[in-house]
Amino acid sequence: MSEYCLLLAGHRVQKDLGRLDRLVLERIWESVQVLKQNPRPPAARKLRHPAIGEYRLCVGDWRVFYDADEEARTAIILRVMHRREAYRSR
């Protein structure tokens, strides 16, 4: 079984990652690497109302929102947000 490709979707997620502390960024990046082998690991949850992404991966107080494309074999990281920001009503 071949690996999935990880993509960062646009400037928004790059901005999210750019404002993180180095240690937090390393923890998130290690957790995201799991998506290369399995785009839906046990720690990920499918969202009922996917306003940001189809799946959510929790890393401490941080949430990684992403989509998984089976045909293209890609995991697309859409946003990385702190828990308090992620669940605010828009």
mmCIF file of C-alpha atoms in Angstrom:
data_model
loop_
_atom_site.group_PDB
_atom_site.id
_atom_site.type_symbol
_atom_site.label_atom_id
_atom_site.label_comp_id
_atom_site.label_asym_id
_atom_site.label_seq_id
_atom_site.Cartn_x
_atom_site.Cartn_y
_atom_site.Cartn_z
ATOM 1 C CA MET A 1 0.000 0.000 0.000
ATOM 2 C CA SER A 2 1.513 3.308 -1.043
ATOM 3 C CA GLU A 3 1.653 6.387 1.120
ATOM 4 C CA TYR A 4 -0.702 9.312 0.914
ATOM 5 C CA CYS A 5 0.642 12.705 -0.048
ATOM 6 C CA LEU A 6 0.201 15.566 2.445
ATOM 7 C CA LEU A 7 -0.826 18.943 1.046
ATOM 8 C CA LEU A 8 -1.185 22.274 2.832
ATOM 9 C CA ALA A 9 -4.189 24.069 1.358
ATOM 10 C CA GLY A 10 -3.340 27.712 0.746
ATOM 11 C CA HIS A 11 -2.014 30.593 2.744
ATOM 12 C CA ARG A 12 -4.521 30.201 5.590
ATOM 13 C CA VAL A 13 -3.015 26.987 6.928
ATOM 14 C CA GLN A 14 0.499 28.336 6.384
ATOM 15 C CA LYS A 15 -0.450 31.358 8.477
ATOM 16 C CA ASP A 16 -1.899 29.045 11.151
ATOM 17 C CA LEU A 17 1.324 27.032 11.287
ATOM 18 C CA GLY A 18 3.541 30.115 11.173
ATOM 19 C CA ARG A 19 2.164 31.514 14.419
ATOM 20 C CA LEU A 20 2.765 28.322 16.417
ATOM 21 C CA ASP A 21 5.503 27.778 18.956
ATOM 22 C CA ARG A 22 8.221 25.455 17.624
ATOM 23 C CA LEU A 23 7.451 22.674 20.134
ATOM 24 C CA VAL A 24 3.723 22.761 19.347
ATOM 25 C CA LEU A 25 4.490 22.760 15.627
ATOM 26 C CA GLU A 26 6.706 19.680 16.030
ATOM 27 C CA ARG A 27 3.965 17.820 17.946
ATOM 28 C CA ILE A 28 1.394 18.682 15.305
ATOM 29 C CA TRP A 29 3.717 17.712 12.454
ATOM 30 C CA GLU A 30 4.477 14.327 14.075
ATOM 31 C CA SER A 31 0.741 13.645 14.436
ATOM 32 C CA VAL A 32 0.020 14.697 10.867
ATOM 33 C CA GLN A 33 2.670 12.285 9.551
ATOM 34 C CA VAL A 34 0.354 9.423 10.585
ATOM 35 C CA LEU A 35 -2.026 10.561 7.830
ATOM 36 C CA LYS A 36 0.508 9.424 5.227
ATOM 37 C CA GLN A 37 -0.110 5.794 6.197
ATOM 38 C CA ASN A 38 -3.771 6.022 7.175
ATOM 39 C CA PRO A 39 -5.861 9.116 6.352
ATOM 40 C CA ARG A 40 -8.416 8.081 8.970
ATOM 41 C CA PRO A 41 -6.459 6.964 12.046
ATOM 42 C CA PRO A 42 -8.368 6.031 15.233
ATOM 43 C CA ALA A 43 -7.568 9.470 16.711
ATOM 44 C CA ALA A 44 -9.299 11.295 13.813
ATOM 45 C CA ARG A 45 -13.014 12.012 13.845
ATOM 46 C CA LYS A 46 -15.311 12.485 10.887
ATOM 47 C CA LEU A 47 -17.192 15.750 11.319
ATOM 48 C CA ARG A 48 -20.977 15.788 11.132
ATOM 49 C CA HIS A 49 -21.175 19.316 9.749
ATOM 50 C CA PRO A 50 -17.935 19.817 7.821
ATOM 51 C CA ALA A 51 -17.701 23.614 7.609
ATOM 52 C CA ILE A 52 -13.896 23.564 7.707
ATOM 53 C CA GLY A 53 -12.958 20.029 6.723
ATOM 54 C CA GLU A 54 -14.215 16.491 6.556
ATOM 55 C CA TYR A 55 -12.048 15.201 9.435
ATOM 56 C CA ARG A 56 -10.532 16.498 12.674
ATOM 57 C CA LEU A 57 -7.355 15.364 14.373
ATOM 58 C CA CYS A 58 -6.761 16.497 17.980
ATOM 59 C CA VAL A 59 -3.223 17.270 19.118
ATOM 60 C CA GLY A 60 -3.417 18.500 22.693
ATOM 61 C CA ASP A 61 -5.378 21.776 22.643
ATOM 62 C CA TRP A 62 -4.919 22.094 18.858
ATOM 63 C CA ARG A 63 -7.234 20.861 16.110
ATOM 64 C CA VAL A 64 -6.106 19.899 12.621
ATOM 65 C CA PHE A 65 -8.930 19.999 10.074
ATOM 66 C CA TYR A 66 -8.387 18.109 6.846
ATOM 67 C CA ASP A 67 -9.957 16.315 3.891
ATOM 68 C CA ALA A 68 -8.914 12.912 2.575
ATOM 69 C CA ASP A 69 -9.110 12.149 -1.148
ATOM 70 C CA GLU A 70 -8.994 8.386 -1.754
ATOM 71 C CA GLU A 71 -8.697 8.605 -5.541
ATOM 72 C CA ALA A 72 -5.801 11.066 -5.541
ATOM 73 C CA ARG A 73 -4.337 9.487 -2.376
ATOM 74 C CA THR A 74 -3.910 12.853 -0.681
ATOM 75 C CA ALA A 75 -4.618 14.251 2.768
ATOM 76 C CA ILE A 76 -5.267 17.989 2.460
ATOM 77 C CA ILE A 77 -4.604 20.007 5.632
ATOM 78 C CA LEU A 78 -7.077 22.904 5.653
ATOM 79 C CA ARG A 79 -6.684 24.575 9.054
ATOM 80 C CA VAL A 80 -4.786 24.261 12.329
ATOM 81 C CA MET A 81 -6.620 26.033 15.137
ATOM 82 C CA HIS A 82 -6.587 26.220 18.906
ATOM 83 C CA ARG A 83 -9.544 24.481 20.512
ATOM 84 C CA ARG A 84 -11.097 27.724 21.754
ATOM 85 C CA GLU A 85 -11.078 29.194 18.228
ATOM 86 C CA ALA A 86 -12.112 26.031 16.404
ATOM 87 C CA TYR A 87 -15.532 25.630 17.994
ATOM 88 C CA ARG A 88 -16.698 29.239 18.113
ATOM 89 C CA SER A 89 -19.871 29.827 16.174
ATOM 90 C CA ARG A 90 -19.223 31.841 13.059
#
